mmCIF file of C-alpha atoms in Angstrom:
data_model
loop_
_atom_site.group_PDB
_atom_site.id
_atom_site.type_symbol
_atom_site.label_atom_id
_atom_site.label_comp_id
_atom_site.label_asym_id
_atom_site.label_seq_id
_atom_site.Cartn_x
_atom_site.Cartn_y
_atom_site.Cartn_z
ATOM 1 C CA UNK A 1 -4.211 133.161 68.039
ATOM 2 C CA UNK A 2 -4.654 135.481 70.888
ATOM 3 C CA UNK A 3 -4.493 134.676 74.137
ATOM 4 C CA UNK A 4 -7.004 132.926 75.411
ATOM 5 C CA UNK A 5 -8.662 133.140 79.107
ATOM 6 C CA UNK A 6 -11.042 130.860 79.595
ATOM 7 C CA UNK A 7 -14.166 132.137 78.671
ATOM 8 C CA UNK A 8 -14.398 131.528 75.250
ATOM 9 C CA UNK A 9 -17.195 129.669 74.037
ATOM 10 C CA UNK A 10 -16.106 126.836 71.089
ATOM 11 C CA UNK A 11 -18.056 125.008 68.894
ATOM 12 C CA UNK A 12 -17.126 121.864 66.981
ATOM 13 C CA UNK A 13 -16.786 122.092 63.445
ATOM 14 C CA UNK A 14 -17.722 120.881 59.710
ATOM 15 C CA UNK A 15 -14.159 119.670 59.335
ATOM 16 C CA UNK A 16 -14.806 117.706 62.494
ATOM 17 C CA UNK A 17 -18.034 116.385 61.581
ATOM 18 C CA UNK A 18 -16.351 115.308 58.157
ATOM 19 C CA UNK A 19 -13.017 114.073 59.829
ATOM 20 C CA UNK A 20 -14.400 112.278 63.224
ATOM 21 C CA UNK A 21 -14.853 108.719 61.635
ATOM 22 C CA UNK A 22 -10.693 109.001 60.606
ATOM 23 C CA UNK A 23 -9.973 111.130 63.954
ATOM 24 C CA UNK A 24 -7.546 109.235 66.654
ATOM 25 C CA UNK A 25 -7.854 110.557 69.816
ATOM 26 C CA UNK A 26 -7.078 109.439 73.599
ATOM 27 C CA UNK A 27 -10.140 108.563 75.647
ATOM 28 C CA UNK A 28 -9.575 111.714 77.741
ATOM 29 C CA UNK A 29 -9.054 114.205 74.595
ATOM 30 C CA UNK A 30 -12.543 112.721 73.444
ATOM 31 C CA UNK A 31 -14.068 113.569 76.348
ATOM 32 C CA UNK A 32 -13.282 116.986 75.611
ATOM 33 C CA UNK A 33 -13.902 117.445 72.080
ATOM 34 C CA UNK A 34 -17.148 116.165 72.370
ATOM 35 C CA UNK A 35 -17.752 118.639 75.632
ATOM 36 C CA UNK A 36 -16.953 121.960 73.038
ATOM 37 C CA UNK A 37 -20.965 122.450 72.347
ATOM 38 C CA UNK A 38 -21.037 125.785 71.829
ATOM 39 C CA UNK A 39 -22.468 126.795 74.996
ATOM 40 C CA UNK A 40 -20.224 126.340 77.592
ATOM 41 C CA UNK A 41 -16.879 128.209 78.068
ATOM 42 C CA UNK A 42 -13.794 126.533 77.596
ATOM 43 C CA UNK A 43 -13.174 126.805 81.732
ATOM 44 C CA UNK A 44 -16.616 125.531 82.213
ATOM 45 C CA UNK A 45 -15.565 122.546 79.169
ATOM 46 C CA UNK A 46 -12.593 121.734 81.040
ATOM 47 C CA UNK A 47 -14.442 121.252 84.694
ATOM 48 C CA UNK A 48 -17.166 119.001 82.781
ATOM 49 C CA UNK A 49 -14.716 117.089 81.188
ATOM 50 C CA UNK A 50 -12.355 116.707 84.446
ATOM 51 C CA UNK A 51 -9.765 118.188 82.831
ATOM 52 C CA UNK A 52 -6.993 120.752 84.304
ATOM 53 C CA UNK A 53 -7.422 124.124 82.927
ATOM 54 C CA UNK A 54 -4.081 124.070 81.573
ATOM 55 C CA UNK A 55 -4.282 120.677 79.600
ATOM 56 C CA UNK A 56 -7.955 121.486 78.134
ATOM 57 C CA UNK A 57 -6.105 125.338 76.984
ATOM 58 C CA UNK A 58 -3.093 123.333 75.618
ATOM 59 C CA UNK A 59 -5.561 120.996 73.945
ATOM 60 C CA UNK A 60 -7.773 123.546 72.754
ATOM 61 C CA UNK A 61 -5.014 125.002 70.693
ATOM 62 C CA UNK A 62 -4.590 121.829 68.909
ATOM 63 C CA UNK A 63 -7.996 121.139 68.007
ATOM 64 C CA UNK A 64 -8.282 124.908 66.506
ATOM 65 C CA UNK A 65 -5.065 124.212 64.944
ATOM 66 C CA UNK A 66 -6.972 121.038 63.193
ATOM 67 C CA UNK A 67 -9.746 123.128 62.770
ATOM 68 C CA UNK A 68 -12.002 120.696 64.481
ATOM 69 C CA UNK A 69 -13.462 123.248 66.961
ATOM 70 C CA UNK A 70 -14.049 127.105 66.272
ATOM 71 C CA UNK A 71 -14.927 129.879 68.704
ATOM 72 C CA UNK A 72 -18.682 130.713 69.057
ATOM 73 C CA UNK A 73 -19.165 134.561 69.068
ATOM 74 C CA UNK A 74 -21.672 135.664 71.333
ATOM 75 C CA UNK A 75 -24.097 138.040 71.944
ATOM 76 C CA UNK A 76 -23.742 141.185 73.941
ATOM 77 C CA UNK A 77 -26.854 139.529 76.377
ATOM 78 C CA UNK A 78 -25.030 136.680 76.657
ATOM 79 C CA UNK A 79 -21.556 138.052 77.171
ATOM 80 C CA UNK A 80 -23.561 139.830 80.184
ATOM 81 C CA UNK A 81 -25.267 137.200 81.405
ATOM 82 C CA UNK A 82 -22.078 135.341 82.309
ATOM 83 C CA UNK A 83 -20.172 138.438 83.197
ATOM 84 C CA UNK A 84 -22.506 138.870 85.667
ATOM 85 C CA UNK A 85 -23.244 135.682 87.018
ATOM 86 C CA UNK A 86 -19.383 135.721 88.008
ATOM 87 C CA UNK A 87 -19.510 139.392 89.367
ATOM 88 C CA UNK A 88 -16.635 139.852 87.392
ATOM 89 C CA UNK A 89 -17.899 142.371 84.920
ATOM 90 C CA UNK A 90 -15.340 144.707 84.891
ATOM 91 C CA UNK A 91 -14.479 145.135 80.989
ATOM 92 C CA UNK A 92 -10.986 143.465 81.008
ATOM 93 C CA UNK A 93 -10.183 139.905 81.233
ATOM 94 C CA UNK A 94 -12.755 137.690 82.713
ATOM 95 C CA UNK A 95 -11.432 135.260 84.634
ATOM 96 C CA UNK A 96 -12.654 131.465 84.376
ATOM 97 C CA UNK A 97 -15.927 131.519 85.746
ATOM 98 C CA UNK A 98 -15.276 127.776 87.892
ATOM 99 C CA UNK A 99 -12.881 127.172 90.175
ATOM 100 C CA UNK A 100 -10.699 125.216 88.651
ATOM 101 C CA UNK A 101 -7.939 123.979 90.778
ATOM 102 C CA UNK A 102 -8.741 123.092 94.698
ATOM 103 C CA UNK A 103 -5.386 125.273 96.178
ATOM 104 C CA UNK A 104 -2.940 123.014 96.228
ATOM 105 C CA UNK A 105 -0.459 122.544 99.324
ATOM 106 C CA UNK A 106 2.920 124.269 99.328
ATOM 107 C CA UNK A 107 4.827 121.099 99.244
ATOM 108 C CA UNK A 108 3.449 120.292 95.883
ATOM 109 C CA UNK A 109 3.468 124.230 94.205
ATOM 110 C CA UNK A 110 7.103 123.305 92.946
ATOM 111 C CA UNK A 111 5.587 120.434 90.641
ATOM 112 C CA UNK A 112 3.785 122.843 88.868
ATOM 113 C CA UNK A 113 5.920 124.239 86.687
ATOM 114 C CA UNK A 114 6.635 121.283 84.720
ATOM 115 C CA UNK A 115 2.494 120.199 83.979
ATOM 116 C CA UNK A 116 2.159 119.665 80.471
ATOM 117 C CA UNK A 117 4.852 117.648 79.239
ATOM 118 C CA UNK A 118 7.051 120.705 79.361
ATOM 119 C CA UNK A 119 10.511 118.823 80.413
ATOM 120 C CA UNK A 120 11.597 119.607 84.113
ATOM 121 C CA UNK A 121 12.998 117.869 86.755
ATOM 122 C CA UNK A 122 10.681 116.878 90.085
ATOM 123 C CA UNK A 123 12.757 116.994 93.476
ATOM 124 C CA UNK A 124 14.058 113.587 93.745
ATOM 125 C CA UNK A 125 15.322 112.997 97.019
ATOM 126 C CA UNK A 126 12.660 114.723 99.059
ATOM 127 C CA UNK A 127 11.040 111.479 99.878
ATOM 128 C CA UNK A 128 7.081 110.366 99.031
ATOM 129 C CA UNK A 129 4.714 113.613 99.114
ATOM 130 C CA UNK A 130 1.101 112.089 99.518
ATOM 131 C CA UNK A 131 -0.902 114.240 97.126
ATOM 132 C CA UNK A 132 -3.789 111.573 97.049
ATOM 133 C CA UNK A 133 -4.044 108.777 94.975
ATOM 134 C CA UNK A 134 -3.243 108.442 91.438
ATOM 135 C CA UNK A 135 -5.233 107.059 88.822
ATOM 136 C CA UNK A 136 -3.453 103.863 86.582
ATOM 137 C CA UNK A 137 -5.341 104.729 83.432
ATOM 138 C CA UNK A 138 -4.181 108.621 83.352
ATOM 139 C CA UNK A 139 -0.693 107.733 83.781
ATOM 140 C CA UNK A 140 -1.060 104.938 81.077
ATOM 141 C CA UNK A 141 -2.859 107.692 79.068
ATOM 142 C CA UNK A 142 -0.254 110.535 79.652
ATOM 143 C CA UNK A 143 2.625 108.707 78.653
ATOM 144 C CA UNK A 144 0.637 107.022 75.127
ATOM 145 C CA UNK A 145 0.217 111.324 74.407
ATOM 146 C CA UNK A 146 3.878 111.361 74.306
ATOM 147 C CA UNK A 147 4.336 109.103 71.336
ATOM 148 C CA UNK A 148 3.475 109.427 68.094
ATOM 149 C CA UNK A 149 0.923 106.577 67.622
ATOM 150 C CA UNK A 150 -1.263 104.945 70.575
ATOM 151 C CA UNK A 151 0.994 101.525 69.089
ATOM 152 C CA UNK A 152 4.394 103.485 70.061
ATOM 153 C CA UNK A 153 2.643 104.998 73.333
ATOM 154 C CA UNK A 154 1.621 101.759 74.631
ATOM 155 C CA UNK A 155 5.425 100.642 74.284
ATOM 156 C CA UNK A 156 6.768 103.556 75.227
ATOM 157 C CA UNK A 157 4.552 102.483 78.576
ATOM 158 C CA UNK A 158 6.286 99.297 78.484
ATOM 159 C CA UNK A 159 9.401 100.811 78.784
ATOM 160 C CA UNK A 160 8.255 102.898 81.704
ATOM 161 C CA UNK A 161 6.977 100.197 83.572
ATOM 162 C CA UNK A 162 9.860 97.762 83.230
ATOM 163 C CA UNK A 163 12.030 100.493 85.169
ATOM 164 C CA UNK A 164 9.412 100.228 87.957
ATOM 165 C CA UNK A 165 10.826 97.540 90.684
ATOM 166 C CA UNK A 166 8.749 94.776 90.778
ATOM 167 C CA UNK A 167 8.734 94.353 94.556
ATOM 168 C CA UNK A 168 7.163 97.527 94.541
ATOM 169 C CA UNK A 169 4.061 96.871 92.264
ATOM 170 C CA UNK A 170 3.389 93.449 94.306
ATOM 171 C CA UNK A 171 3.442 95.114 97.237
ATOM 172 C CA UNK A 172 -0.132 96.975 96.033
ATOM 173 C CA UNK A 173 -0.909 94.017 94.586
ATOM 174 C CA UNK A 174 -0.371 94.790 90.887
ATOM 175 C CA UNK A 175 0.135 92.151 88.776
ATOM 176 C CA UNK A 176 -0.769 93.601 85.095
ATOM 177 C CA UNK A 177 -1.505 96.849 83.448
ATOM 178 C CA UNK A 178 -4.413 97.037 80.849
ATOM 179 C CA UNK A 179 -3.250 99.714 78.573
ATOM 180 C CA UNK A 180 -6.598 101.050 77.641
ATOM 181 C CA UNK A 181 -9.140 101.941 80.751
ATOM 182 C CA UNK A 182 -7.383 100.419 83.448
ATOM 183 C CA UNK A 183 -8.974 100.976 86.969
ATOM 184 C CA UNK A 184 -6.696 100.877 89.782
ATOM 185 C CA UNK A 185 -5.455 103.288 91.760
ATOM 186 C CA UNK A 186 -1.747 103.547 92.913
ATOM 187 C CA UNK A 187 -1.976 104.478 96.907
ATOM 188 C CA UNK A 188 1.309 104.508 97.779
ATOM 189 C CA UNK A 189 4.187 106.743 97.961
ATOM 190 C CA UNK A 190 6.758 104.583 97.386
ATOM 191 C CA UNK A 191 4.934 103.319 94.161
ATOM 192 C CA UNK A 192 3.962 106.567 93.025
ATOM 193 C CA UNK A 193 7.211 108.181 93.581
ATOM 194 C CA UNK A 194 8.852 104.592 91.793
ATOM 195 C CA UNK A 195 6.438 105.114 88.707
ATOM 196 C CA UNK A 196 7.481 108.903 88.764
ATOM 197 C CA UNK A 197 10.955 108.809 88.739
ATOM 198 C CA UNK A 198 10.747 105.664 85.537
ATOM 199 C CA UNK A 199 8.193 107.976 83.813
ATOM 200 C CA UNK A 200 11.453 110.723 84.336
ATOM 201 C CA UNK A 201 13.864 108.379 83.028
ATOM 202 C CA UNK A 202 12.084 107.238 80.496
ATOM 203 C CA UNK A 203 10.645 110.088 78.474
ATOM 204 C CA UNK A 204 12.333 113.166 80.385
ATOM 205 C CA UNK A 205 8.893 114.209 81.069
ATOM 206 C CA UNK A 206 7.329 114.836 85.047
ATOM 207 C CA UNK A 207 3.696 113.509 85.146
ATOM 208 C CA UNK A 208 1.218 116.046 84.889
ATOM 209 C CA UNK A 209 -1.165 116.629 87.714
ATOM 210 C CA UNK A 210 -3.851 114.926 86.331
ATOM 211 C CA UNK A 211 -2.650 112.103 87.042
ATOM 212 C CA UNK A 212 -3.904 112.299 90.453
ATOM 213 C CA UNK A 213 -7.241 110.993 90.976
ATOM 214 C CA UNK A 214 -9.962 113.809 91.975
ATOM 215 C CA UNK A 215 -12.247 113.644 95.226
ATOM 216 C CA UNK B 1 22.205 102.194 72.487
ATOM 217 C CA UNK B 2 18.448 101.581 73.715
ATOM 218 C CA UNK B 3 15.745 100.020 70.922
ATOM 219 C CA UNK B 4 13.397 102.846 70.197
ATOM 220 C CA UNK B 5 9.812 102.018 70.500
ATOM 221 C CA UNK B 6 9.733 101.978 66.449
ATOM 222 C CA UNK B 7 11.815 99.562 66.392
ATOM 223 C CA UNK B 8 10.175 97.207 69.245
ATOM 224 C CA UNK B 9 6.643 97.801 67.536
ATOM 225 C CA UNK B 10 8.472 96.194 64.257
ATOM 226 C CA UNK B 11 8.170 93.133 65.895
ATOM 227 C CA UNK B 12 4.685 93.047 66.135
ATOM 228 C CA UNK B 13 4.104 94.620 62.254
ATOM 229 C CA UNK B 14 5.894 92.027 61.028
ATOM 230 C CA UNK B 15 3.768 89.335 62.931
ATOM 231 C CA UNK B 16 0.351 91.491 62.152
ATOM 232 C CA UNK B 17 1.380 91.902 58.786
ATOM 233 C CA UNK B 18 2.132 87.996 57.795
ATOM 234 C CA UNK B 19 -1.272 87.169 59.983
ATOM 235 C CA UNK B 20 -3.020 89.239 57.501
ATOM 236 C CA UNK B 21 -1.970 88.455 54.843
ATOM 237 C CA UNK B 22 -2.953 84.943 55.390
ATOM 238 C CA UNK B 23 -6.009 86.037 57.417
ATOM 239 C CA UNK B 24 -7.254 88.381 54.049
ATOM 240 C CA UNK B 25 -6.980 91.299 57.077
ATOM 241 C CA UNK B 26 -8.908 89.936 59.637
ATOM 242 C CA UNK B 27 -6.691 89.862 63.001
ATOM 243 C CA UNK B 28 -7.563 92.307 65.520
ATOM 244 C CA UNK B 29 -5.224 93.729 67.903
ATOM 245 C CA UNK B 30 -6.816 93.630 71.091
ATOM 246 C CA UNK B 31 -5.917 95.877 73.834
ATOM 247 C CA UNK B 32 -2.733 95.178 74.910
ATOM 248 C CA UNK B 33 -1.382 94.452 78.861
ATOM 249 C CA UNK B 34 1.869 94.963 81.229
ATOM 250 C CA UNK B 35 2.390 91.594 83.023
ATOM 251 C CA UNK B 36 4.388 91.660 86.066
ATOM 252 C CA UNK B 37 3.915 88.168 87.636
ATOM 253 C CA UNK B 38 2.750 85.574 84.694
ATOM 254 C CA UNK B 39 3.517 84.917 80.946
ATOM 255 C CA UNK B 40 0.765 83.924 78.804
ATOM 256 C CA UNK B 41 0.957 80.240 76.986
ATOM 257 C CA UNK B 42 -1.845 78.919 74.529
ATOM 258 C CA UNK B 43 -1.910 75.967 73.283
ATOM 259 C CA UNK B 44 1.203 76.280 70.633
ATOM 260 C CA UNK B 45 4.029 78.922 70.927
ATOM 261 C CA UNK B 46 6.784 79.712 68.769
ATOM 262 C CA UNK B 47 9.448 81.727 70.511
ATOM 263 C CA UNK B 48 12.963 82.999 69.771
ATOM 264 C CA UNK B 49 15.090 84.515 72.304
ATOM 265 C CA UNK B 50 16.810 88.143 71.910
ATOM 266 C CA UNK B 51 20.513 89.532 72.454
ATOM 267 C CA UNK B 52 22.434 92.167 71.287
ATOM 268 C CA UNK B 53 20.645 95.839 70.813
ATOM 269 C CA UNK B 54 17.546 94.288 72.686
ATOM 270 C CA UNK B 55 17.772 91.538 75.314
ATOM 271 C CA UNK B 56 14.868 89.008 75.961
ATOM 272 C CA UNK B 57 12.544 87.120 74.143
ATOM 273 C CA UNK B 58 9.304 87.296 71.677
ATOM 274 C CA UNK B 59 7.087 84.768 70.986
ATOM 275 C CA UNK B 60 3.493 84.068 69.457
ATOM 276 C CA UNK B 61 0.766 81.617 71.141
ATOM 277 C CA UNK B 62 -1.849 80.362 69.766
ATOM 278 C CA UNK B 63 -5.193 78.181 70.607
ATOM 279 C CA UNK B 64 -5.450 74.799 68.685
ATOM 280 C CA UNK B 65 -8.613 76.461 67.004
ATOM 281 C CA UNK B 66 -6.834 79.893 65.688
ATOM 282 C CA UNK B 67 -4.533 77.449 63.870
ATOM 283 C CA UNK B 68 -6.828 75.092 62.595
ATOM 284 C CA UNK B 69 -8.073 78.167 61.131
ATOM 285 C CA UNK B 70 -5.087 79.757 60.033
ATOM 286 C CA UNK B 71 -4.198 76.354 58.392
ATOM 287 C CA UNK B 72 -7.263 76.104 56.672
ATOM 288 C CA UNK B 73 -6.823 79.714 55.197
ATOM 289 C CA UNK B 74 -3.708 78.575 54.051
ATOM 290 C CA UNK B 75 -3.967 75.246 52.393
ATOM 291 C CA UNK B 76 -7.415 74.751 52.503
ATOM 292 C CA UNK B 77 -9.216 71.576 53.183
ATOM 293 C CA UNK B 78 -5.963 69.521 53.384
ATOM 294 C CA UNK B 79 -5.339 67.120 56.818
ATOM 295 C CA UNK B 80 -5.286 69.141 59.843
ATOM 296 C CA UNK B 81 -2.929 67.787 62.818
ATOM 297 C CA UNK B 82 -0.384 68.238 65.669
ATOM 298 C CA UNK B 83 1.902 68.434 63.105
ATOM 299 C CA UNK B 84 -0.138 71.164 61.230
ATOM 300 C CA UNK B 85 0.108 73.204 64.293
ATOM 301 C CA UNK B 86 3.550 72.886 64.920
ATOM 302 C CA UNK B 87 4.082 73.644 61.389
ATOM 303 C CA UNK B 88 2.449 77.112 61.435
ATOM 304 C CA UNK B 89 4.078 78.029 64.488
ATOM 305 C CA UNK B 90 7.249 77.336 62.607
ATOM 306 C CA UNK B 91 6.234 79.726 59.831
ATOM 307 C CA UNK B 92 5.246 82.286 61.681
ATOM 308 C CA UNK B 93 8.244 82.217 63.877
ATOM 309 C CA UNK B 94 10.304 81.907 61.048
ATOM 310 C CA UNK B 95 8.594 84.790 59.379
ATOM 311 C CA UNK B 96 9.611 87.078 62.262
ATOM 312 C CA UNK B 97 12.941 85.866 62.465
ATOM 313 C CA UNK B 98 13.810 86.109 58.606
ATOM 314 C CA UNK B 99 12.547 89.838 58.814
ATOM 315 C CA UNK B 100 13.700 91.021 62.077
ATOM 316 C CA UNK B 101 17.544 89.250 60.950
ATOM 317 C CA UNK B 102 17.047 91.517 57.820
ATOM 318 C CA UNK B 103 15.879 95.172 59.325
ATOM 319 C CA UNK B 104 18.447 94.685 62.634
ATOM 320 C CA UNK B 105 21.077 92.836 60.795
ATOM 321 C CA UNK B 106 23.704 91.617 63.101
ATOM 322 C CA UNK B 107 23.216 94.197 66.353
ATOM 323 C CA UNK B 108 20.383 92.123 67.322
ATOM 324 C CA UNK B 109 21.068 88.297 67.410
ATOM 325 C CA UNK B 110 17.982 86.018 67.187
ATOM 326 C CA UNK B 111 18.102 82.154 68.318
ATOM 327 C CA UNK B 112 16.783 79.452 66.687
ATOM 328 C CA UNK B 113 13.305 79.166 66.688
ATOM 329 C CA UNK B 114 11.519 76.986 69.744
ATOM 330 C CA UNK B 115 8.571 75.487 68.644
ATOM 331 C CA UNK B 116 6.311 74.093 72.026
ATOM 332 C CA UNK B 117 3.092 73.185 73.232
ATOM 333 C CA UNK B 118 1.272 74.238 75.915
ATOM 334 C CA UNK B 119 4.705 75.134 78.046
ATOM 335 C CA UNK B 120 8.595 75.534 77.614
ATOM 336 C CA UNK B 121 10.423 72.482 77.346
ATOM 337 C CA UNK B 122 12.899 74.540 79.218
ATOM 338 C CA UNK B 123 12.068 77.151 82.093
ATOM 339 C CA UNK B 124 11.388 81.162 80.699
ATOM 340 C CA UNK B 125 13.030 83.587 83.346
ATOM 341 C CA UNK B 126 9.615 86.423 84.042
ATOM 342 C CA UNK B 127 11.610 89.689 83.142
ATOM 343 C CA UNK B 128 10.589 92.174 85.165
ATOM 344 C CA UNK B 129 7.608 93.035 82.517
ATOM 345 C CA UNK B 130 6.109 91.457 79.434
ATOM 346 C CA UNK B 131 4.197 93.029 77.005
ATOM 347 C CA UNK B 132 0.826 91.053 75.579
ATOM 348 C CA UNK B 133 -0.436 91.940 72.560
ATOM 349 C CA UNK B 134 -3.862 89.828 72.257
ATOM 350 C CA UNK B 135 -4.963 88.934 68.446
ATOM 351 C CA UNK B 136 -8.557 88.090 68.051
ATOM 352 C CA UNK B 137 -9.540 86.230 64.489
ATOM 353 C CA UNK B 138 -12.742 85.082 64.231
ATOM 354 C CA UNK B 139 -13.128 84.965 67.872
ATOM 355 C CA UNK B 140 -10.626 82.983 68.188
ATOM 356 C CA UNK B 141 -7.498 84.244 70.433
ATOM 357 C CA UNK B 142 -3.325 84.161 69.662
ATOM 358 C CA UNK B 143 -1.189 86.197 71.718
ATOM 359 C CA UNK B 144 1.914 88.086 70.846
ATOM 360 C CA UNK B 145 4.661 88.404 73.650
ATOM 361 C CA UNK B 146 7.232 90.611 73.779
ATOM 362 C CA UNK B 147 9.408 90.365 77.633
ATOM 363 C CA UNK B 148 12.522 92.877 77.245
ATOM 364 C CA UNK B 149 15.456 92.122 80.489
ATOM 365 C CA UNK B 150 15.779 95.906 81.291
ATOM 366 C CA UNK B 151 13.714 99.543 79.410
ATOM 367 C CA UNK B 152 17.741 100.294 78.587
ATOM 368 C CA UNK B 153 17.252 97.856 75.757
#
């Protein structure tokens, strides 16, 4: 597979169609399966699907690896058209035609390097850093991707949350977790930080940035 | 040495598995919550408490009408009664116990069997989580209940 930048266009495929009704996907992964139409780049896929560019790439390799998308050649008009509308036509890589990421502050740049599951370790003693709020259901969802069924994933969760100090989830007033589609939002530092360092612990993973709810 | 997830989830296969299989495959697992602050009782519950390679306690709950049901998928039309319902709860518990005792061996002691209604007969410390597992059969709710004493077990 060569490297891919962004702006290739993806289709899904027969095997799909064929496999879907046996297919076991996360709600989020869904979401961008089913955005692959074969019109859209993959950067403009990832932005409809609220996805970071990195996760949809990451995920895009799997589903060509399944064979459940393919890439859509294009025409030369077409290939122009979008070259163009990005001013970007320059005859080497085209860069992602959306902005993808909002900059991100310098406090938070460190984080970075360990999106995607890749094992790292997050600075641990340097306090709360507010990045905004973060969203129950993608931390629920991100850890579930780390098992090998949702069954084991939604344990796995369990164990995560068990490390959490209890004092801490009252205090924002939580008092259960659905494991599928849960809405709340975790505000604070303390609990954020709490459910970041158990996530750690727990699966030597650092959450991903998606985790943190978009404006 | 921790319980891996595998091994917590056999907990619930077991259960799943001998609901089916009086059920003819019709439980379904709901989706499942983290309780901090509560634990879940129905109207019979057959716990056993856990020590050893996992610490804590499982236990199933059901509503009188899930076991009138089960009963009557299991003997038919015979008398259905308090007893009836303690009775299941006694063979499912027992079910879980016999094959948990057999996969864990002795790393992973189980207690007796408490058979209850409606609440403990003696108080349940709230670990700091508990797993629910609903199980919906003909609309008609049980619960599965897994609270662990620490995520190191």
């Amino acid at each position: 597979m060569n490297i891919m930048t962004g702006t290739e266009v993806f289709r899904r495929t027969a095997t799909y169609e064929r496999e879907a009704p046996t297919i076991r996907l996360h709600a989020p992964q869904w979401k961008l399966l089913l955005a692959f139409d074969g019109q859209r780049s993959l950067a403009e896929v990832a932005l409809s699907a609220s996805t970071p560019f990195a996760e949809a790439l990451a995920q895009a390799e799997t589903f060509l690896e399944s064979d459940w998308i393919a890439e859509q050649p294009i025409t030369l008009e077409e290939y122009l058209k979008r070259a163009s509308a990005t001013g970007n036509f320059s005859g080497g890589i085209i860069p992602p035609s959306v902005v993808l990421h909002e900059p991100k502050p310098e406090a938070s740049r460190t984080e970075t390097k360990a999106e995607n599951g890749a094992a790292g370790h997050p600075p641990r003693d340097t306090g709360p850093v507010s990045r905004g709020p973060m969203r129950l259901s993608a931390i629920v969802d991100y850890i579930v991707s780390l098992a090998e069924t949702i069954q084991l994933g939604q344990l796995l969760a369990y164990r995560v949350f068990l490390r959490v100090p209890p004092e801490i989830l009252q205090s924002e007033d939580i008092v259960s977790i659905h494991l599928v589609d849960d809405t709340s939002i975790v505000r604070t530092g303390a609990l954020q930080k709490a459910i970041a360092d158990a996530v750690q612990d727990i699966t030597k993973r650092t959450l991903p940035d998606s985790v943190y709810a978009t404006a | 040495m921790p319980l891996p997830e595998r091994d917590i989830y056999y907990f619930i296969d077991v259960t799943l598995t001998y609901l089916n299989k009086i059920t003819a495959n019709e439980i379904v697992p709901r989706d499942p919550t983290i309780e901090f602050q509560s634990l879940v009782f129905s109207a019979y519950t057959g716990l056993l408490h856990l020590k050893g390679s996992a610490e804590g306690f499982v236990y199933i709950t059901a509503s009188v009408p899930f076991l009138q049901q089960l009963y009557g998928s299991r003997y038919g039309r015979g008398r259905f009664a308090e007893e009836s319902c303690r009775d299941l709860m006694s063979d499912v518990t027992n079910v879980i116990a016999h094959n948990v005792r057999k996969r864990f061996g002795p790393a992973l002691h189980l207690s007796e069997p408490h058979i209850f209604s409606t609440v403990p007969d003696d108080p349940i410390e709230m670990p700091p989580a508990v797993f629910v597992q609903p199980l919906l059969w003909r609309k008609e709710q049980a619960y599965f209940v897994l609270g662990l004493t620490s995520s190191s077990t």
